[in-house]
Each structure stands twice: as structure tokens, then as C-alpha cells.
PDB file of N, CA and C in Angstrom:
ATOM      1  N   MET A   1      26.773  26.652 -29.713  1.00  0.00           N
ATOM      2  CA  MET A   1      28.506  25.146 -28.782  1.00  0.00           C
ATOM      3  C   MET A   1      26.896  24.919 -27.769  1.00  0.00           C
ATOM      4  N   SER A   2      25.858  24.003 -28.238  1.00  0.00           N
ATOM      5  CA  SER A   2      25.346  23.164 -26.891  1.00  0.00           C
ATOM      6  C   SER A   2      26.298  22.740 -25.755  1.00  0.00           C
ATOM      7  N   ALA A   3      25.381  23.612 -24.296  1.00  0.00           N
ATOM      8  CA  ALA A   3      26.107  22.419 -23.718  1.00  0.00           C
ATOM      9  C   ALA A   3      25.136  20.907 -23.560  1.00  0.00           C
ATOM     10  N   LYS A   4      26.390  19.816 -23.192  1.00  0.00           N
ATOM     11  CA  LYS A   4      25.105  18.681 -22.333  1.00  0.00           C
ATOM     12  C   LYS A   4      25.688  18.165 -21.439  1.00  0.00           C
ATOM     13  N   THR A   5      23.910  18.299 -20.885  1.00  0.00           N
ATOM     14  CA  THR A   5      24.057  17.514 -20.296  1.00  0.00           C
ATOM     15  C   THR A   5      24.913  15.971 -19.344  1.00  0.00           C
ATOM     16  N   ARG A   6      25.213  15.927 -18.720  1.00  0.00           N
ATOM     17  CA  ARG A   6      25.834  14.740 -18.155  1.00  0.00           C
ATOM     18  C   ARG A   6      24.423  13.900 -17.363  1.00  0.00           C
ATOM     19  N   GLU A   7      24.060  12.533 -17.695  1.00  0.00           N
ATOM     20  CA  GLU A   7      23.776  11.767 -17.164  1.00  0.00           C
ATOM     21  C   GLU A   7      24.186  10.977 -15.971  1.00  0.00           C
ATOM     22  N   PHE A   8      23.787  10.331 -15.039  1.00  0.00           N
ATOM     23  CA  PHE A   8      24.311   9.305 -14.124  1.00  0.00           C
ATOM     24  C   PHE A   8      23.607   7.778 -13.931  1.00  0.00           C
ATOM     25  N   THR A   9      24.603   7.224 -13.542  1.00  0.00           N
ATOM     26  CA  THR A   9      23.752   6.099 -14.077  1.00  0.00           C
ATOM     27  C   THR A   9      23.508   5.449 -12.767  1.00  0.00           C
ATOM     28  N   HIS A  10      22.342   4.207 -12.295  1.00  0.00           N
ATOM     29  CA  HIS A  10      21.432   3.908 -11.158  1.00  0.00           C
ATOM     30  C   HIS A  10      20.985   2.928 -11.252  1.00  0.00           C
ATOM     31  N   PRO A  11      22.305   1.736  -9.840  1.00  0.00           N
ATOM     32  CA  PRO A  11      21.476   0.867 -10.359  1.00  0.00           C
ATOM     33  C   PRO A  11      20.457   0.151 -10.503  1.00  0.00           C
ATOM     34  N   GLU A  12      19.986  -1.030 -10.885  1.00  0.00           N
ATOM     35  CA  GLU A  12      18.476  -1.319 -11.746  1.00  0.00           C
ATOM     36  C   GLU A  12      18.623  -2.124  -9.581  1.00  0.00           C
ATOM     37  N   THR A  13      16.851  -2.252  -9.972  1.00  0.00           N
ATOM     38  CA  THR A  13      16.331  -2.497  -8.618  1.00  0.00           C
ATOM     39  C   THR A  13      17.242  -3.456  -7.843  1.00  0.00           C
ATOM     40  N   ALA A  14      17.312  -4.675  -8.721  1.00  0.00           N
ATOM     41  CA  ALA A  14      17.777  -6.041  -8.114  1.00  0.00           C
ATOM     42  C   ALA A  14      18.929  -5.881  -8.703  1.00  0.00           C
ATOM     43  N   GLN A  15      20.187  -4.737  -8.624  1.00  0.00           N
ATOM     44  CA  GLN A  15      21.699  -5.250  -8.173  1.00  0.00           C
ATOM     45  C   GLN A  15      22.046  -4.273  -6.850  1.00  0.00           C
ATOM     46  N   MET A  16      20.735  -4.098  -6.410  1.00  0.00           N
ATOM     47  CA  MET A  16      20.568  -3.011  -5.946  1.00  0.00           C
ATOM     48  C   MET A  16      22.096  -3.806  -3.662  1.00  0.00           C
ATOM     49  N   LYS A  17      22.753  -3.683  -3.632  1.00  0.00           N
ATOM     50  CA  LYS A  17      23.634  -4.663  -2.509  1.00  0.00           C
ATOM     51  C   LYS A  17      22.499  -4.091  -1.007  1.00  0.00           C
ATOM     52  N   MET A  18      22.813  -4.939  -0.463  1.00  0.00           N
ATOM     53  CA  MET A  18      22.155  -4.458   1.045  1.00  0.00           C
ATOM     54  C   MET A  18      24.011  -3.578   2.261  1.00  0.00           C
ATOM     55  N   THR A  19      25.076  -4.727   1.095  1.00  0.00           N
ATOM     56  CA  THR A  19      26.211  -3.729   2.359  1.00  0.00           C
ATOM     57  C   THR A  19      26.264  -2.370   1.684  1.00  0.00           C
ATOM     58  N   ASP A  20      26.261  -2.096   0.170  1.00  0.00           N
ATOM     59  CA  ASP A  20      26.483  -0.096  -0.700  1.00  0.00           C
ATOM     60  C   ASP A  20      25.637   0.192   0.300  1.00  0.00           C
ATOM     61  N   VAL A  21      23.672  -0.544   0.235  1.00  0.00           N
ATOM     62  CA  VAL A  21      22.589   0.058   1.028  1.00  0.00           C
ATOM     63  C   VAL A  21      23.006   1.113   2.000  1.00  0.00           C
ATOM     64  N   LEU A  22      23.212   0.492   2.847  1.00  0.00           N
ATOM     65  CA  LEU A  22      23.668   0.338   4.075  1.00  0.00           C
ATOM     66  C   LEU A  22      25.500   1.142   4.881  1.00  0.00           C
ATOM     67  N   PHE A  23      26.201   0.780   4.319  1.00  0.00           N
ATOM     68  CA  PHE A  23      27.541   1.946   4.133  1.00  0.00           C
ATOM     69  C   PHE A  23      27.406   3.206   3.454  1.00  0.00           C
ATOM     70  N   ALA A  24      26.602   3.533   2.160  1.00  0.00           N
ATOM     71  CA  ALA A  24      25.727   4.686   2.505  1.00  0.00           C
ATOM     72  C   ALA A  24      24.951   5.776   3.243  1.00  0.00           C
ATOM     73  N   LEU A  25      24.632   4.634   3.950  1.00  0.00           N
ATOM     74  CA  LEU A  25      22.958   5.493   5.054  1.00  0.00           C
ATOM     75  C   LEU A  25      23.913   5.676   5.867  1.00  0.00           C
ATOM     76  N   SER A  26      25.872   5.403   6.602  1.00  0.00           N
ATOM     77  CA  SER A  26      25.982   4.063   7.378  1.00  0.00           C
ATOM     78  C   SER A  26      26.948   5.922   8.073  1.00  0.00           C
ATOM     79  N   ASP A  27      26.559   7.572   7.019  1.00  0.00           N
ATOM     80  CA  ASP A  27      27.596   8.520   7.506  1.00  0.00           C
ATOM     81  C   ASP A  27      26.360   9.177   8.191  1.00  0.00           C
ATOM     82  N   PRO A  28      26.760  10.108   8.925  1.00  0.00           N
ATOM     83  CA  PRO A  28      25.370  11.260   9.178  1.00  0.00           C
ATOM     84  C   PRO A  28      25.294  12.123   8.683  1.00  0.00           C
ATOM     85  N   ILE A  29      26.131  13.134   7.798  1.00  0.00           N
ATOM     86  CA  ILE A  29      25.605  13.764   6.309  1.00  0.00           C
ATOM     87  C   ILE A  29      24.385  13.111   5.471  1.00  0.00           C
ATOM     88  N   ARG A  30      25.018  12.085   4.579  1.00  0.00           N
ATOM     89  CA  ARG A  30      24.353  11.618   4.482  1.00  0.00           C
ATOM     90  C   ARG A  30      23.675  11.099   5.264  1.00  0.00           C
ATOM     91  N   LEU A  31      22.929  10.035   5.568  1.00  0.00           N
ATOM     92  CA  LEU A  31      21.729  10.035   6.436  1.00  0.00           C
ATOM     93  C   LEU A  31      20.015  11.055   6.607  1.00  0.00           C
ATOM     94  N   GLU A  32      20.903  12.496   7.544  1.00  0.00           N
ATOM     95  CA  GLU A  32      20.367  13.548   7.018  1.00  0.00           C
ATOM     96  C   GLU A  32      20.162  14.061   6.209  1.00  0.00           C
ATOM     97  N   LEU A  33      21.100  14.059   4.933  1.00  0.00           N
ATOM     98  CA  LEU A  33      20.526  14.253   3.271  1.00  0.00           C
ATOM     99  C   LEU A  33      19.404  13.159   3.418  1.00  0.00           C
ATOM    100  N   VAL A  34      18.789  12.023   3.298  1.00  0.00           N
ATOM    101  CA  VAL A  34      18.096  10.612   2.941  1.00  0.00           C
ATOM    102  C   VAL A  34      16.809  11.042   3.841  1.00  0.00           C
ATOM    103  N   ARG A  35      16.869  11.493   5.441  1.00  0.00           N
ATOM    104  CA  ARG A  35      15.975  11.488   6.341  1.00  0.00           C
ATOM    105  C   ARG A  35      15.295  13.032   5.592  1.00  0.00           C
ATOM    106  N   ARG A  36      15.626  13.964   4.494  1.00  0.00           N
ATOM    107  CA  ARG A  36      15.122  15.463   4.139  1.00  0.00           C
ATOM    108  C   ARG A  36      14.636  14.828   2.894  1.00  0.00           C
ATOM    109  N   LEU A  37      15.484  14.370   2.479  1.00  0.00           N
ATOM    110  CA  LEU A  37      14.811  13.714   1.301  1.00  0.00           C
ATOM    111  C   LEU A  37      13.277  13.193   1.284  1.00  0.00           C
ATOM    112  N   ALA A  38      13.758  12.504   2.659  1.00  0.00           N
ATOM    113  CA  ALA A  38      11.496  11.240   2.750  1.00  0.00           C
ATOM    114  C   ALA A  38      11.051  11.738   3.301  1.00  0.00           C
ATOM    115  N   ALA A  39      11.046  13.377   3.203  1.00  0.00           N
ATOM    116  CA  ALA A  39      10.238  13.996   4.886  1.00  0.00           C
ATOM    117  C   ALA A  39       9.554  14.926   3.376  1.00  0.00           C
ATOM    118  N   ASP A  40      10.779  16.108   2.654  1.00  0.00           N
ATOM    119  CA  ASP A  40      10.251  16.550   2.360  1.00  0.00           C
ATOM    120  C   ASP A  40      10.323  16.817   0.591  1.00  0.00           C
ATOM    121  N   GLY A  41      10.359  15.411   0.254  1.00  0.00           N
ATOM    122  CA  GLY A  41      10.347  15.389  -1.528  1.00  0.00           C
ATOM    123  C   GLY A  41      11.726  15.851  -1.620  1.00  0.00           C
ATOM    124  N   PRO A  42      11.767  15.433  -3.770  1.00  0.00           N
ATOM    125  CA  PRO A  42      12.272  15.375  -3.817  1.00  0.00           C
ATOM    126  C   PRO A  42      13.533  17.265  -4.442  1.00  0.00           C
ATOM    127  N   LEU A  43      14.713  17.416  -3.681  1.00  0.00           N
ATOM    128  CA  LEU A  43      15.695  18.580  -3.178  1.00  0.00           C
ATOM    129  C   LEU A  43      16.624  19.428  -4.443  1.00  0.00           C
ATOM    130  N   GLU A  44      16.886  20.809  -5.715  1.00  0.00           N
ATOM    131  CA  GLU A  44      18.134  21.019  -6.206  1.00  0.00           C
ATOM    132  C   GLU A  44      19.251  20.215  -4.995  1.00  0.00           C
ATOM    133  N   VAL A  45      20.279  20.419  -5.653  1.00  0.00           N
ATOM    134  CA  VAL A  45      21.443  19.190  -5.047  1.00  0.00           C
ATOM    135  C   VAL A  45      21.820  21.317  -3.949  1.00  0.00           C
ATOM    136  N   ALA A  46      21.719  22.210  -4.693  1.00  0.00           N
ATOM    137  CA  ALA A  46      21.937  23.704  -4.463  1.00  0.00           C
ATOM    138  C   ALA A  46      21.691  23.473  -2.936  1.00  0.00           C
ATOM    139  N   GLU A  47      20.259  23.022  -2.265  1.00  0.00           N
ATOM    140  CA  GLU A  47      19.120  22.938  -0.758  1.00  0.00           C
ATOM    141  C   GLU A  47      19.623  21.605   0.039  1.00  0.00           C
ATOM    142  N   CYS A  48      20.572  20.895  -0.865  1.00  0.00           N
ATOM    143  CA  CYS A  48      21.659  19.630   0.279  1.00  0.00           C
ATOM    144  C   CYS A  48      22.739  20.135   1.542  1.00  0.00           C
ATOM    145  N   GLN A  49      22.361  21.055   1.335  1.00  0.00           N
ATOM    146  CA  GLN A  49      23.703  21.687   2.712  1.00  0.00           C
ATOM    147  C   GLN A  49      22.751  21.052   4.280  1.00  0.00           C
ATOM    148  N   PRO A  50      23.687  20.254   5.266  1.00  0.00           N
ATOM    149  CA  PRO A  50      22.684  20.460   6.062  1.00  0.00           C
ATOM    150  C   PRO A  50      23.158  20.889   6.905  1.00  0.00           C
ATOM    151  N   ARG A  51      22.113  20.550   7.945  1.00  0.00           N
ATOM    152  CA  ARG A  51      21.723  21.336   8.385  1.00  0.00           C
ATOM    153  C   ARG A  51      22.753  21.946  10.175  1.00  0.00           C
ATOM    154  N   SER A  52      23.196  21.322  10.126  1.00  0.00           N
ATOM    155  CA  SER A  52      24.414  21.433  10.640  1.00  0.00           C
ATOM    156  C   SER A  52      26.069  22.682  10.641  1.00  0.00           C
ATOM    157  N   GLY A  53      25.792  22.942   9.303  1.00  0.00           N
ATOM    158  CA  GLY A  53      26.648  23.760   8.475  1.00  0.00           C
ATOM    159  C   GLY A  53      27.230  23.764   7.334  1.00  0.00           C
ATOM    160  N   PRO A  54      27.788  24.264   6.849  1.00  0.00           N
ATOM    161  CA  PRO A  54      28.109  23.995   5.223  1.00  0.00           C
ATOM    162  C   PRO A  54      29.404  23.254   5.237  1.00  0.00           C
ATOM    163  N   ILE A  55      29.081  22.191   4.520  1.00  0.00           N
ATOM    164  CA  ILE A  55      30.731  21.263   3.728  1.00  0.00           C
ATOM    165  C   ILE A  55      30.599  22.173   2.118  1.00  0.00           C
ATOM    166  N   PRO A  56      32.329  21.734   2.093  1.00  0.00           N
ATOM    167  CA  PRO A  56      33.054  21.932   0.727  1.00  0.00           C
ATOM    168  C   PRO A  56      31.594  21.833   0.042  1.00  0.00           C
ATOM    169  N   LYS A  57      31.749  21.415  -1.203  1.00  0.00           N
ATOM    170  CA  LYS A  57      31.158  21.018  -3.110  1.00  0.00           C
ATOM    171  C   LYS A  57      31.533  19.696  -3.017  1.00  0.00           C
ATOM    172  N   SER A  58      32.276  19.813  -2.647  1.00  0.00           N
ATOM    173  CA  SER A  58      33.406  18.729  -3.295  1.00  0.00           C
ATOM    174  C   SER A  58      33.093  17.343  -2.817  1.00  0.00           C
ATOM    175  N   THR A  59      33.081  17.793  -1.152  1.00  0.00           N
ATOM    176  CA  THR A  59      32.284  16.295  -0.686  1.00  0.00           C
ATOM    177  C   THR A  59      30.960  16.899  -0.677  1.00  0.00           C
ATOM    178  N   LEU A  60      30.484  16.959  -0.910  1.00  0.00           N
ATOM    179  CA  LEU A  60      28.784  17.393  -0.885  1.00  0.00           C
ATOM    180  C   LEU A  60      27.917  16.619  -2.146  1.00  0.00           C
ATOM    181  N   SER A  61      29.690  16.291  -2.944  1.00  0.00           N
ATOM    182  CA  SER A  61      29.222  15.543  -4.116  1.00  0.00           C
ATOM    183  C   SER A  61      29.711  14.383  -3.821  1.00  0.00           C
ATOM    184  N   HIS A  62      30.309  14.319  -3.121  1.00  0.00           N
ATOM    185  CA  HIS A  62      30.879  13.006  -3.144  1.00  0.00           C
ATOM    186  C   HIS A  62      30.376  11.893  -2.167  1.00  0.00           C
ATOM    187  N   HIS A  63      29.420  12.890  -1.027  1.00  0.00           N
ATOM    188  CA  HIS A  63      28.360  12.346  -0.315  1.00  0.00           C
ATOM    189  C   HIS A  63      26.890  12.053  -1.731  1.00  0.00           C
ATOM    190  N   VAL A  64      27.223  12.529  -2.493  1.00  0.00           N
ATOM    191  CA  VAL A  64      24.990  12.538  -3.415  1.00  0.00           C
ATOM    192  C   VAL A  64      25.973  11.541  -4.101  1.00  0.00           C
ATOM    193  N   LYS A  65      27.013  11.144  -4.366  1.00  0.00           N
ATOM    194  CA  LYS A  65      27.734   9.976  -5.620  1.00  0.00           C
ATOM    195  C   LYS A  65      27.025   9.152  -4.783  1.00  0.00           C
ATOM    196  N   THR A  66      27.856   8.902  -3.460  1.00  0.00           N
ATOM    197  CA  THR A  66      27.816   7.469  -2.803  1.00  0.00           C
ATOM    198  C   THR A  66      26.356   6.983  -2.948  1.00  0.00           C
ATOM    199  N   LEU A  67      25.580   7.987  -2.443  1.00  0.00           N
ATOM    200  CA  LEU A  67      24.285   7.522  -2.107  1.00  0.00           C
ATOM    201  C   LEU A  67      23.335   7.142  -3.928  1.00  0.00           C
ATOM    202  N   ARG A  68      24.266   7.835  -4.521  1.00  0.00           N
ATOM    203  CA  ARG A  68      22.965   7.289  -5.662  1.00  0.00           C
ATOM    204  C   ARG A  68      24.021   6.341  -6.299  1.00  0.00           C
ATOM    205  N   GLU A  69      25.046   6.025  -6.265  1.00  0.00           N
ATOM    206  CA  GLU A  69      25.822   4.650  -6.485  1.00  0.00           C
ATOM    207  C   GLU A  69      25.249   3.369  -5.864  1.00  0.00           C
ATOM    208  N   ALA A  70      24.723   3.419  -4.070  1.00  0.00           N
ATOM    209  CA  ALA A  70      24.478   2.505  -4.046  1.00  0.00           C
ATOM    210  C   ALA A  70      22.954   2.339  -4.014  1.00  0.00           C
ATOM    211  N   GLY A  71      22.307   2.728  -4.637  1.00  0.00           N
ATOM    212  CA  GLY A  71      21.072   3.241  -5.201  1.00  0.00           C
ATOM    213  C   GLY A  71      19.670   4.051  -4.587  1.00  0.00           C
ATOM    214  N   VAL A  72      20.034   4.226  -3.100  1.00  0.00           N
ATOM    215  CA  VAL A  72      19.372   4.847  -1.712  1.00  0.00           C
ATOM    216  C   VAL A  72      18.709   6.348  -2.677  1.00  0.00           C
ATOM    217  N   ILE A  73      19.095   6.984  -3.578  1.00  0.00           N
ATOM    218  CA  ILE A  73      18.718   8.257  -5.122  1.00  0.00           C
ATOM    219  C   ILE A  73      18.554   8.829  -5.779  1.00  0.00           C
ATOM    220  N   ARG A  74      18.121   8.991  -6.789  1.00  0.00           N
ATOM    221  CA  ARG A  74      18.058   9.221  -7.945  1.00  0.00           C
ATOM    222  C   ARG A  74      18.886  11.268  -8.481  1.00  0.00           C
ATOM    223  N   ASN A  75      19.860  11.339  -9.375  1.00  0.00           N
ATOM    224  CA  ASN A  75      20.296  12.399  -9.477  1.00  0.00           C
ATOM    225  C   ASN A  75      19.177  12.074 -10.939  1.00  0.00           C
ATOM    226  N   VAL A  76      18.684  13.839 -11.211  1.00  0.00           N
ATOM    227  CA  VAL A  76      18.265  13.781 -12.385  1.00  0.00           C
ATOM    228  C   VAL A  76      18.615  14.960 -12.181  1.00  0.00           C
ATOM    229  N   PRO A  77      18.870  15.984 -14.430  1.00  0.00           N
ATOM    230  CA  PRO A  77      19.217  17.089 -14.147  1.00  0.00           C
ATOM    231  C   PRO A  77      17.959  17.629 -14.691  1.00  0.00           C
ATOM    232  N   GLN A  78      18.120  18.677 -14.383  1.00  0.00           N
ATOM    233  CA  GLN A  78      16.897  19.451 -14.488  1.00  0.00           C
ATOM    234  C   GLN A  78      17.046  20.855 -15.293  1.00  0.00           C
ATOM    235  N   GLY A  79      16.972  20.929 -16.651  1.00  0.00           N
ATOM    236  CA  GLY A  79      18.281  22.647 -17.394  1.00  0.00           C
ATOM    237  C   GLY A  79      19.893  22.288 -16.176  1.00  0.00           C
ATOM    238  N   ARG A  80      20.390  23.225 -15.974  1.00  0.00           N
ATOM    239  CA  ARG A  80      21.598  23.723 -15.289  1.00  0.00           C
ATOM    240  C   ARG A  80      21.301  22.848 -13.909  1.00  0.00           C
ATOM    241  N   ARG A  81      20.156  22.313 -13.446  1.00  0.00           N
ATOM    242  CA  ARG A  81      20.305  22.114 -11.996  1.00  0.00           C
ATOM    243  C   ARG A  81      19.955  20.504 -12.377  1.00  0.00           C
ATOM    244  N   ARG A  82      20.433  20.396 -11.112  1.00  0.00           N
ATOM    245  CA  ARG A  82      20.284  19.168 -10.346  1.00  0.00           C
ATOM    246  C   ARG A  82      19.278  18.891  -9.651  1.00  0.00           C
ATOM    247  N   SER A  83      18.141  17.569 -10.069  1.00  0.00           N
ATOM    248  CA  SER A  83      17.155  17.131  -8.359  1.00  0.00           C
ATOM    249  C   SER A  83      17.229  16.106  -8.038  1.00  0.00           C
ATOM    250  N   LEU A  84      17.331  15.690  -7.098  1.00  0.00           N
ATOM    251  CA  LEU A  84      17.923  15.025  -5.774  1.00  0.00           C
ATOM    252  C   LEU A  84      16.317  13.796  -5.622  1.00  0.00           C
ATOM    253  N   SER A  85      16.986  13.128  -5.381  1.00  0.00           N
ATOM    254  CA  SER A  85      15.044  12.564  -5.120  1.00  0.00           C
ATOM    255  C   SER A  85      15.575  10.839  -4.591  1.00  0.00           C
ATOM    256  N   LEU A  86      14.600  10.578  -3.150  1.00  0.00           N
ATOM    257  CA  LEU A  86      15.093   9.041  -3.038  1.00  0.00           C
ATOM    258  C   LEU A  86      13.990   7.937  -3.865  1.00  0.00           C
ATOM    259  N   ARG A  87      14.414   6.879  -3.853  1.00  0.00           N
ATOM    260  CA  ARG A  87      14.754   5.144  -4.539  1.00  0.00           C
ATOM    261  C   ARG A  87      13.784   4.777  -3.299  1.00  0.00           C
ATOM    262  N   ARG A  88      12.971   5.256  -3.261  1.00  0.00           N
ATOM    263  CA  ARG A  88      12.001   4.829  -1.281  1.00  0.00           C
ATOM    264  C   ARG A  88      10.815   3.206  -2.295  1.00  0.00           C
ATOM    265  N   GLU A  89      10.721   3.384  -3.152  1.00  0.00           N
ATOM    266  CA  GLU A  89       9.768   1.996  -3.527  1.00  0.00           C
ATOM    267  C   GLU A  89      10.760   1.517  -4.575  1.00  0.00           C
ATOM    268  N   ASP A  90      12.170   1.610  -4.340  1.00  0.00           N
ATOM    269  CA  ASP A  90      12.531   0.953  -4.703  1.00  0.00           C
ATOM    270  C   ASP A  90      13.310   0.089  -3.577  1.00  0.00           C
ATOM    271  N   LEU A  91      13.822   0.740  -2.954  1.00  0.00           N
ATOM    272  CA  LEU A  91      14.802   0.345  -1.520  1.00  0.00           C
ATOM    273  C   LEU A  91      13.343  -0.739  -0.683  1.00  0.00           C
ATOM    274  N   GLU A  92      11.818  -0.253  -1.087  1.00  0.00           N
ATOM    275  CA  GLU A  92      11.534  -0.888   0.074  1.00  0.00           C
ATOM    276  C   GLU A  92      10.939  -2.572  -0.791  1.00  0.00           C
ATOM    277  N   SER A  93      10.999  -2.353  -1.924  1.00  0.00           N
ATOM    278  CA  SER A  93      11.088  -3.156  -2.850  1.00  0.00           C
ATOM    279  C   SER A  93      11.868  -4.470  -2.590  1.00  0.00           C
ATOM    280  N   ARG A  94      12.951  -4.421  -2.919  1.00  0.00           N
ATOM    281  CA  ARG A  94      14.610  -4.295  -2.912  1.00  0.00           C
ATOM    282  C   ARG A  94      14.080  -4.951  -1.363  1.00  0.00           C
ATOM    283  N   PHE A  95      14.271  -4.158  -0.262  1.00  0.00           N
ATOM    284  CA  PHE A  95      14.931  -4.708   0.791  1.00  0.00           C
ATOM    285  C   PHE A  95      13.515  -3.936   1.589  1.00  0.00           C
ATOM    286  N   PRO A  96      12.516  -4.950   2.395  1.00  0.00           N
ATOM    287  CA  PRO A  96      11.740  -5.130   2.563  1.00  0.00           C
ATOM    288  C   PRO A  96      11.853  -3.963   4.815  1.00  0.00           C
ATOM    289  N   GLY A  97      11.049  -2.544   4.474  1.00  0.00           N
ATOM    290  CA  GLY A  97      11.089  -2.198   5.573  1.00  0.00           C
ATOM    291  C   GLY A  97      12.899  -1.553   6.431  1.00  0.00           C
ATOM    292  N   LEU A  98      13.552  -1.588   5.221  1.00  0.00           N
ATOM    293  CA  LEU A  98      14.747  -1.177   6.325  1.00  0.00           C
ATOM    294  C   LEU A  98      15.045   0.458   6.200  1.00  0.00           C
ATOM    295  N   LEU A  99      14.440   1.274   5.437  1.00  0.00           N
ATOM    296  CA  LEU A  99      14.080   2.685   5.567  1.00  0.00           C
ATOM    297  C   LEU A  99      12.912   2.609   6.434  1.00  0.00           C
ATOM    298  N   ASP A 100      12.014   1.886   6.982  1.00  0.00           N
ATOM    299  CA  ASP A 100      11.216   2.503   7.942  1.00  0.00           C
ATOM    300  C   ASP A 100      12.196   2.391   9.319  1.00  0.00           C
ATOM    301  N   ALA A 101      13.112   1.151   8.901  1.00  0.00           N
ATOM    302  CA  ALA A 101      14.164   0.639  10.412  1.00  0.00           C
ATOM    303  C   ALA A 101      15.034   1.712  10.345  1.00  0.00           C
ATOM    304  N   VAL A 102      15.600   2.044   8.988  1.00  0.00           N
ATOM    305  CA  VAL A 102      16.729   3.861   9.745  1.00  0.00           C
ATOM    306  C   VAL A 102      16.135   4.250   9.722  1.00  0.00           C
ATOM    307  N   LEU A 103      15.383   5.193   8.679  1.00  0.00           N
ATOM    308  CA  LEU A 103      14.988   6.065   9.160  1.00  0.00           C
ATOM    309  C   LEU A 103      13.900   6.807  10.769  1.00  0.00           C
TER     310      LEU A 103
END
């Protein structure tokens, strides 16, 4: 039996909406995650617990999903793990200066 890796959809740069991006960045936990990705580069999902203290896995998954669906991060499978990366170039192309202003 082979294990199937689930691929997530990511919005194309032209399809990103400012309201979705701002909503995704409005939560303190999501904003902290984006700041960590901006500073440290790609992280595995397991490394994304907030520094303020652990949150339930389902809550972390919800935050990751919100950021991915807004186009802020990319969630890519790597074997049995998932790597999160900031879509800095896409965000800068679509909304110049937004990340610098928020971070």
C-alpha cells in the first residue's frame, strides 16, 4: 500500500486579495509565524509552535491553512513532513511594501 501525499492549493500571485492577506496577518500567532519565516527561512510545521507557548495541533493547522489560502505562505510536502516558506517575492510583486510595513 502506498502512502499518498496531499498537495495543497496555493493562490496564484494575481489571485491574491489584499483583504485576505491582511486578515491572515491580523492574528498575533499568525503574524509571529510569518515573522519567524521572514527571519529564519523555511520551517517544518512541527517547528512552528509560538514562542509564547504551545497551542493545539488543530489550532496550528488552522493558522497555517489561513496563511496558505491567503497566499502568504507556501506549504510543501517533504516526505512525511511539510515545509512552510514565506511567499515574499509573490507578496512584494502583488502588494509592494506590504511585508516591510507589517513586519
